[in-house]
């Protein structure tokens, strides 16, 4: 039951927002009493924390599995993006905003973990791309990895990129293309153009 509550709550939080969804909403949706939820999770904050940690672990494991496939680094980034977008429900802006506003400690902790994961992953990706000759040799790797993280988090800001003007899925595609075009060699550009072309078909 604990896992079922976690799964349902995570889905509802991502779709409707961490503040918007109440314990009553979760209980009603599951057809159980609120008391049942409280036997597994002491309060809503504890449940929110469990949901964000569980989601982070799921995404983190998935990214590790994608990296283990040893694809070329450009394909790898597109696969990671696709996987993350699926698990984060197309990264709707409301849940992130509500988590930051109403659960700042949980938000900061998750952001730090996300930063560490993305740094490691992005640095490996860039180094591999340089070795394969599809990323430029003269890249400042620590700078590129940090600016990439900064961009990925900034495009989730609904004030900068309102969802009615910038649908999240195409926004992430645009940002990924922007990032890659700045670091690829002519050989890498051929691979990138091929992926973009196949995605549009």
PDB file of C-alpha atoms in Angstrom:
ATOM      1  CA  UNK A   1       0.000   0.000   0.000  1.00  0.00           C
ATOM      2  CA  UNK A   2       2.875   2.356   0.821  1.00  0.00           C
ATOM      3  CA  UNK A   3       4.231   2.015  -2.738  1.00  0.00           C
ATOM      4  CA  UNK A   4       0.779   2.482  -4.242  1.00  0.00           C
ATOM      5  CA  UNK A   5       0.267   5.708  -2.260  1.00  0.00           C
ATOM      6  CA  UNK A   6       3.695   6.927  -3.384  1.00  0.00           C
ATOM      7  CA  UNK A   7       2.966   6.138  -7.022  1.00  0.00           C
ATOM      8  CA  UNK A   8      -0.485   7.791  -7.001  1.00  0.00           C
ATOM      9  CA  UNK A   9       0.687  10.863  -5.089  1.00  0.00           C
ATOM     10  CA  UNK A  10       3.670  11.375  -7.411  1.00  0.00           C
ATOM     11  CA  UNK A  11       1.428  11.225 -10.471  1.00  0.00           C
ATOM     12  CA  UNK A  12      -1.084  13.674  -8.970  1.00  0.00           C
ATOM     13  CA  UNK A  13       1.601  16.094  -7.728  1.00  0.00           C
ATOM     14  CA  UNK A  14       3.248  16.223 -11.156  1.00  0.00           C
ATOM     15  CA  UNK A  15      -0.010  16.746 -12.997  1.00  0.00           C
ATOM     16  CA  UNK A  16      -1.754  19.126 -10.607  1.00  0.00           C
ATOM     17  CA  UNK A  17       0.952  20.656  -8.392  1.00  0.00           C
ATOM     18  CA  UNK A  18       2.428  19.927  -4.962  1.00  0.00           C
ATOM     19  CA  UNK A  19       0.337  22.576  -3.188  1.00  0.00           C
ATOM     20  CA  UNK A  20      -2.874  21.988  -5.136  1.00  0.00           C
ATOM     21  CA  UNK A  21      -3.204  18.288  -4.240  1.00  0.00           C
ATOM     22  CA  UNK A  22      -4.396  17.579  -0.698  1.00  0.00           C
ATOM     23  CA  UNK A  23      -4.205  14.368   1.320  1.00  0.00           C
ATOM     24  CA  UNK A  24      -8.000  14.183   0.938  1.00  0.00           C
ATOM     25  CA  UNK A  25      -7.630  14.326  -2.851  1.00  0.00           C
ATOM     26  CA  UNK A  26      -5.168  11.421  -2.812  1.00  0.00           C
ATOM     27  CA  UNK A  27      -7.374   9.357  -0.476  1.00  0.00           C
ATOM     28  CA  UNK A  28     -10.481  10.006  -2.600  1.00  0.00           C
ATOM     29  CA  UNK A  29      -8.637   9.193  -5.829  1.00  0.00           C
ATOM     30  CA  UNK A  30      -7.424   5.883  -4.355  1.00  0.00           C
ATOM     31  CA  UNK A  31     -10.721   5.026  -2.667  1.00  0.00           C
ATOM     32  CA  UNK A  32      -9.074   4.730   0.758  1.00  0.00           C
ATOM     33  CA  UNK A  33      -9.320   6.693   3.997  1.00  0.00           C
ATOM     34  CA  UNK A  34      -6.962   9.551   4.790  1.00  0.00           C
ATOM     35  CA  UNK A  35      -6.049   7.647   7.956  1.00  0.00           C
ATOM     36  CA  UNK A  36      -4.552   4.884   5.801  1.00  0.00           C
ATOM     37  CA  UNK A  37      -2.203   7.388   4.169  1.00  0.00           C
ATOM     38  CA  UNK A  38      -1.157   8.742   7.568  1.00  0.00           C
ATOM     39  CA  UNK A  39      -0.210   5.258   8.779  1.00  0.00           C
ATOM     40  CA  UNK A  40       2.463   5.240   6.043  1.00  0.00           C
ATOM     41  CA  UNK A  41       3.345   8.948   5.832  1.00  0.00           C
ATOM     42  CA  UNK A  42       3.242  11.117   8.935  1.00  0.00           C
ATOM     43  CA  UNK A  43       2.254  14.287   7.069  1.00  0.00           C
ATOM     44  CA  UNK A  44       2.050  15.798   3.608  1.00  0.00           C
ATOM     45  CA  UNK A  45       5.596  17.207   3.726  1.00  0.00           C
ATOM     46  CA  UNK A  46       6.959  13.716   4.354  1.00  0.00           C
ATOM     47  CA  UNK A  47       4.937  12.395   1.416  1.00  0.00           C
ATOM     48  CA  UNK A  48       6.133  15.209  -0.881  1.00  0.00           C
ATOM     49  CA  UNK A  49       9.737  14.468   0.110  1.00  0.00           C
ATOM     50  CA  UNK A  50       9.286  10.725  -0.512  1.00  0.00           C
ATOM     51  CA  UNK A  51       7.719  11.434  -3.934  1.00  0.00           C
ATOM     52  CA  UNK A  52      10.511  13.770  -5.086  1.00  0.00           C
ATOM     53  CA  UNK A  53      13.231  11.393  -3.871  1.00  0.00           C
ATOM     54  CA  UNK A  54      11.564   8.425  -5.546  1.00  0.00           C
ATOM     55  CA  UNK A  55      11.171  10.349  -8.816  1.00  0.00           C
ATOM     56  CA  UNK A  56      14.801  11.490  -8.682  1.00  0.00           C
ATOM     57  CA  UNK A  57      15.989   7.887  -8.156  1.00  0.00           C
ATOM     58  CA  UNK A  58      13.844   6.653 -11.073  1.00  0.00           C
ATOM     59  CA  UNK A  59      15.184   9.337 -13.426  1.00  0.00           C
ATOM     60  CA  UNK A  60      18.749   8.896 -12.160  1.00  0.00           C
ATOM     61  CA  UNK A  61      18.700   5.108 -12.747  1.00  0.00           C
ATOM     62  CA  UNK A  62      17.201   5.593 -16.184  1.00  0.00           C
ATOM     63  CA  UNK A  63      19.913   8.089 -17.151  1.00  0.00           C
ATOM     64  CA  UNK A  64      22.609   5.673 -15.923  1.00  0.00           C
ATOM     65  CA  UNK A  65      21.090   2.923 -18.086  1.00  0.00           C
ATOM     66  CA  UNK A  66      21.023   5.206 -21.148  1.00  0.00           C
ATOM     67  CA  UNK A  67      24.665   6.208 -20.585  1.00  0.00           C
ATOM     68  CA  UNK A  68      25.632   2.535 -20.253  1.00  0.00           C
ATOM     69  CA  UNK A  69      24.369   1.907 -23.815  1.00  0.00           C
ATOM     70  CA  UNK A  70      27.468   3.687 -25.149  1.00  0.00           C
ATOM     71  CA  UNK A  71      25.602   5.552 -27.885  1.00  0.00           C
ATOM     72  CA  UNK A  72      27.271   8.513 -29.504  1.00  0.00           C
ATOM     73  CA  UNK A  73      27.004  11.541 -27.178  1.00  0.00           C
ATOM     74  CA  UNK A  74      24.539  13.476 -29.352  1.00  0.00           C
ATOM     75  CA  UNK A  75      22.071  10.559 -29.496  1.00  0.00           C
ATOM     76  CA  UNK A  76      22.626  10.025 -25.771  1.00  0.00           C
ATOM     77  CA  UNK A  77      21.476  13.574 -24.915  1.00  0.00           C
ATOM     78  CA  UNK A  78      18.322  13.176 -26.999  1.00  0.00           C
ATOM     79  CA  UNK A  79      17.522   9.838 -25.312  1.00  0.00           C
ATOM     80  CA  UNK A  80      18.038  11.352 -21.849  1.00  0.00           C
ATOM     81  CA  UNK A  81      15.778  14.275 -22.747  1.00  0.00           C
ATOM     82  CA  UNK A  82      13.045  11.930 -24.008  1.00  0.00           C
ATOM     83  CA  UNK A  83      13.273   9.756 -20.883  1.00  0.00           C
ATOM     84  CA  UNK A  84      13.242  12.700 -18.446  1.00  0.00           C
ATOM     85  CA  UNK A  85      10.308  14.393 -20.208  1.00  0.00           C
ATOM     86  CA  UNK A  86       8.269  11.176 -20.015  1.00  0.00           C
ATOM     87  CA  UNK A  87       8.844  10.764 -16.274  1.00  0.00           C
ATOM     88  CA  UNK A  88       8.377  14.444 -15.478  1.00  0.00           C
ATOM     89  CA  UNK A  89       5.077  14.624 -17.368  1.00  0.00           C
ATOM     90  CA  UNK A  90       6.477  17.028 -19.984  1.00  0.00           C
ATOM     91  CA  UNK A  91       7.788  19.188 -17.144  1.00  0.00           C
ATOM     92  CA  UNK A  92       4.689  21.225 -16.507  1.00  0.00           C
ATOM     93  CA  UNK A  93       5.692  24.469 -14.824  1.00  0.00           C
ATOM     94  CA  UNK A  94       3.208  24.445 -11.953  1.00  0.00           C
ATOM     95  CA  UNK A  95       4.655  21.528  -9.901  1.00  0.00           C
ATOM     96  CA  UNK A  96       8.193  22.937  -9.999  1.00  0.00           C
ATOM     97  CA  UNK A  97       6.972  26.415  -9.021  1.00  0.00           C
ATOM     98  CA  UNK A  98       4.807  25.068  -6.187  1.00  0.00           C
ATOM     99  CA  UNK A  99       7.604  22.855  -4.866  1.00  0.00           C
ATOM    100  CA  UNK A 100       9.980  25.827  -4.829  1.00  0.00           C
ATOM    101  CA  UNK A 101       7.458  28.147  -3.156  1.00  0.00           C
ATOM    102  CA  UNK A 102       5.842  25.874  -0.578  1.00  0.00           C
ATOM    103  CA  UNK A 103       8.550  23.267   0.086  1.00  0.00           C
ATOM    104  CA  UNK A 104      11.796  25.262  -0.349  1.00  0.00           C
ATOM    105  CA  UNK A 105      13.984  22.857   1.671  1.00  0.00           C
ATOM    106  CA  UNK A 106      12.883  19.871  -0.401  1.00  0.00           C
ATOM    107  CA  UNK A 107      13.302  21.910  -3.589  1.00  0.00           C
ATOM    108  CA  UNK A 108      16.854  22.995  -2.673  1.00  0.00           C
ATOM    109  CA  UNK A 109      17.861  19.456  -1.764  1.00  0.00           C
ATOM    110  CA  UNK A 110      16.518  18.076  -5.052  1.00  0.00           C
ATOM    111  CA  UNK A 111      18.129  20.875  -7.062  1.00  0.00           C
ATOM    112  CA  UNK A 112      21.520  20.095  -5.491  1.00  0.00           C
ATOM    113  CA  UNK A 113      21.141  16.395  -6.270  1.00  0.00           C
ATOM    114  CA  UNK A 114      20.034  17.221  -9.812  1.00  0.00           C
ATOM    115  CA  UNK A 115      23.023  19.535 -10.253  1.00  0.00           C
ATOM    116  CA  UNK A 116      25.506  16.862  -9.112  1.00  0.00           C
ATOM    117  CA  UNK A 117      23.925  14.221 -11.356  1.00  0.00           C
ATOM    118  CA  UNK A 118      23.828  16.505 -14.399  1.00  0.00           C
ATOM    119  CA  UNK A 119      27.388  17.740 -13.871  1.00  0.00           C
ATOM    120  CA  UNK A 120      28.768  14.211 -13.860  1.00  0.00           C
ATOM    121  CA  UNK A 121      26.632  13.134 -16.805  1.00  0.00           C
ATOM    122  CA  UNK A 122      27.287  16.258 -18.920  1.00  0.00           C
ATOM    123  CA  UNK A 123      31.049  16.285 -18.295  1.00  0.00           C
ATOM    124  CA  UNK A 124      31.300  12.614 -19.352  1.00  0.00           C
ATOM    125  CA  UNK A 125      29.161  13.360 -22.411  1.00  0.00           C
ATOM    126  CA  UNK A 126      31.353  16.303 -23.481  1.00  0.00           C
ATOM    127  CA  UNK A 127      34.628  14.418 -22.945  1.00  0.00           C
ATOM    128  CA  UNK A 128      33.348  11.459 -24.946  1.00  0.00           C
ATOM    129  CA  UNK A 129      32.209  13.767 -27.755  1.00  0.00           C
ATOM    130  CA  UNK A 130      35.642  15.415 -27.905  1.00  0.00           C
ATOM    131  CA  UNK A 131      37.361  11.995 -28.029  1.00  0.00           C
ATOM    132  CA  UNK A 132      35.103  10.915 -30.907  1.00  0.00           C
ATOM    133  CA  UNK A 133      35.749  14.141 -32.811  1.00  0.00           C
ATOM    134  CA  UNK A 134      32.089  15.215 -32.848  1.00  0.00           C
ATOM    135  CA  UNK A 135      32.539  17.987 -30.234  1.00  0.00           C
ATOM    136  CA  UNK A 136      35.162  20.707 -30.590  1.00  0.00           C
ATOM    137  CA  UNK A 137      38.532  20.114 -28.901  1.00  0.00           C
ATOM    138  CA  UNK A 138      38.886  23.588 -27.430  1.00  0.00           C
ATOM    139  CA  UNK A 139      35.775  23.474 -25.217  1.00  0.00           C
ATOM    140  CA  UNK A 140      35.946  24.752 -21.641  1.00  0.00           C
ATOM    141  CA  UNK A 141      34.275  21.650 -20.179  1.00  0.00           C
ATOM    142  CA  UNK A 142      33.460  22.962 -16.644  1.00  0.00           C
ATOM    143  CA  UNK A 143      31.940  26.119 -18.166  1.00  0.00           C
ATOM    144  CA  UNK A 144      29.861  24.235 -20.771  1.00  0.00           C
ATOM    145  CA  UNK A 145      28.542  21.733 -18.191  1.00  0.00           C
ATOM    146  CA  UNK A 146      27.461  24.527 -15.826  1.00  0.00           C
ATOM    147  CA  UNK A 147      25.909  26.708 -18.522  1.00  0.00           C
ATOM    148  CA  UNK A 148      23.985  23.666 -19.790  1.00  0.00           C
ATOM    149  CA  UNK A 149      22.575  22.996 -16.301  1.00  0.00           C
ATOM    150  CA  UNK A 150      21.750  26.682 -15.906  1.00  0.00           C
ATOM    151  CA  UNK A 151      19.832  26.672 -19.194  1.00  0.00           C
ATOM    152  CA  UNK A 152      17.936  23.456 -18.473  1.00  0.00           C
ATOM    153  CA  UNK A 153      16.710  24.864 -15.149  1.00  0.00           C
ATOM    154  CA  UNK A 154      15.986  28.359 -16.518  1.00  0.00           C
ATOM    155  CA  UNK A 155      13.687  27.175 -19.299  1.00  0.00           C
ATOM    156  CA  UNK A 156      11.406  25.750 -16.596  1.00  0.00           C
ATOM    157  CA  UNK A 157      10.769  29.282 -15.323  1.00  0.00           C
ATOM    158  CA  UNK A 158       7.208  30.097 -16.397  1.00  0.00           C
ATOM    159  CA  UNK A 159       7.817  33.836 -16.142  1.00  0.00           C
ATOM    160  CA  UNK A 160      10.666  33.665 -18.652  1.00  0.00           C
ATOM    161  CA  UNK A 161       9.035  31.023 -20.840  1.00  0.00           C
ATOM    162  CA  UNK A 162       5.236  31.064 -20.356  1.00  0.00           C
ATOM    163  CA  UNK A 163       3.753  27.708 -21.325  1.00  0.00           C
ATOM    164  CA  UNK A 164       1.138  29.209 -23.686  1.00  0.00           C
ATOM    165  CA  UNK A 165       3.971  30.641 -25.810  1.00  0.00           C
ATOM    166  CA  UNK A 166       6.613  27.976 -25.267  1.00  0.00           C
ATOM    167  CA  UNK A 167       5.283  24.393 -25.028  1.00  0.00           C
ATOM    168  CA  UNK A 168       7.682  22.520 -22.721  1.00  0.00           C
ATOM    169  CA  UNK A 169       8.482  19.647 -25.086  1.00  0.00           C
ATOM    170  CA  UNK A 170       9.457  21.851 -28.036  1.00  0.00           C
ATOM    171  CA  UNK A 171      11.260  24.262 -25.684  1.00  0.00           C
ATOM    172  CA  UNK A 172      13.534  21.456 -24.485  1.00  0.00           C
ATOM    173  CA  UNK A 173      14.162  20.391 -28.094  1.00  0.00           C
ATOM    174  CA  UNK A 174      15.076  23.955 -29.033  1.00  0.00           C
ATOM    175  CA  UNK A 175      17.410  24.309 -26.058  1.00  0.00           C
ATOM    176  CA  UNK A 176      19.133  20.992 -26.727  1.00  0.00           C
ATOM    177  CA  UNK A 177      19.714  21.961 -30.363  1.00  0.00           C
ATOM    178  CA  UNK A 178      21.017  25.375 -29.238  1.00  0.00           C
ATOM    179  CA  UNK A 179      23.459  23.685 -26.811  1.00  0.00           C
ATOM    180  CA  UNK A 180      24.714  21.157 -29.351  1.00  0.00           C
ATOM    181  CA  UNK A 181      25.145  23.563 -32.267  1.00  0.00           C
ATOM    182  CA  UNK A 182      27.544  25.561 -30.099  1.00  0.00           C
ATOM    183  CA  UNK A 183      29.849  22.599 -29.395  1.00  0.00           C
ATOM    184  CA  UNK A 184      29.739  20.232 -32.393  1.00  0.00           C
ATOM    185  CA  UNK A 185      32.366  19.813 -35.101  1.00  0.00           C
ATOM    186  CA  UNK A 186      31.285  19.587 -38.788  1.00  0.00           C
ATOM    187  CA  UNK A 187      31.146  15.791 -38.298  1.00  0.00           C
ATOM    188  CA  UNK A 188      28.945  16.216 -35.220  1.00  0.00           C
ATOM    189  CA  UNK A 189      26.698  18.632 -37.095  1.00  0.00           C
ATOM    190  CA  UNK A 190      25.893  15.895 -39.634  1.00  0.00           C
ATOM    191  CA  UNK A 191      24.750  13.576 -36.813  1.00  0.00           C
ATOM    192  CA  UNK A 192      22.749  16.368 -35.161  1.00  0.00           C
ATOM    193  CA  UNK A 193      21.007  17.337 -38.421  1.00  0.00           C
ATOM    194  CA  UNK A 194      20.170  13.691 -39.069  1.00  0.00           C
ATOM    195  CA  UNK A 195      18.571  13.303 -35.604  1.00  0.00           C
ATOM    196  CA  UNK A 196      16.592  16.547 -35.930  1.00  0.00           C
ATOM    197  CA  UNK A 197      15.419  15.545 -39.413  1.00  0.00           C
ATOM    198  CA  UNK A 198      14.258  12.091 -38.201  1.00  0.00           C
ATOM    199  CA  UNK A 199      12.472  13.651 -35.206  1.00  0.00           C
ATOM    200  CA  UNK A 200      10.479  15.903 -37.533  1.00  0.00           C
ATOM    201  CA  UNK A 201       9.335  13.092 -39.778  1.00  0.00           C
TER     202      UNK A 201
END
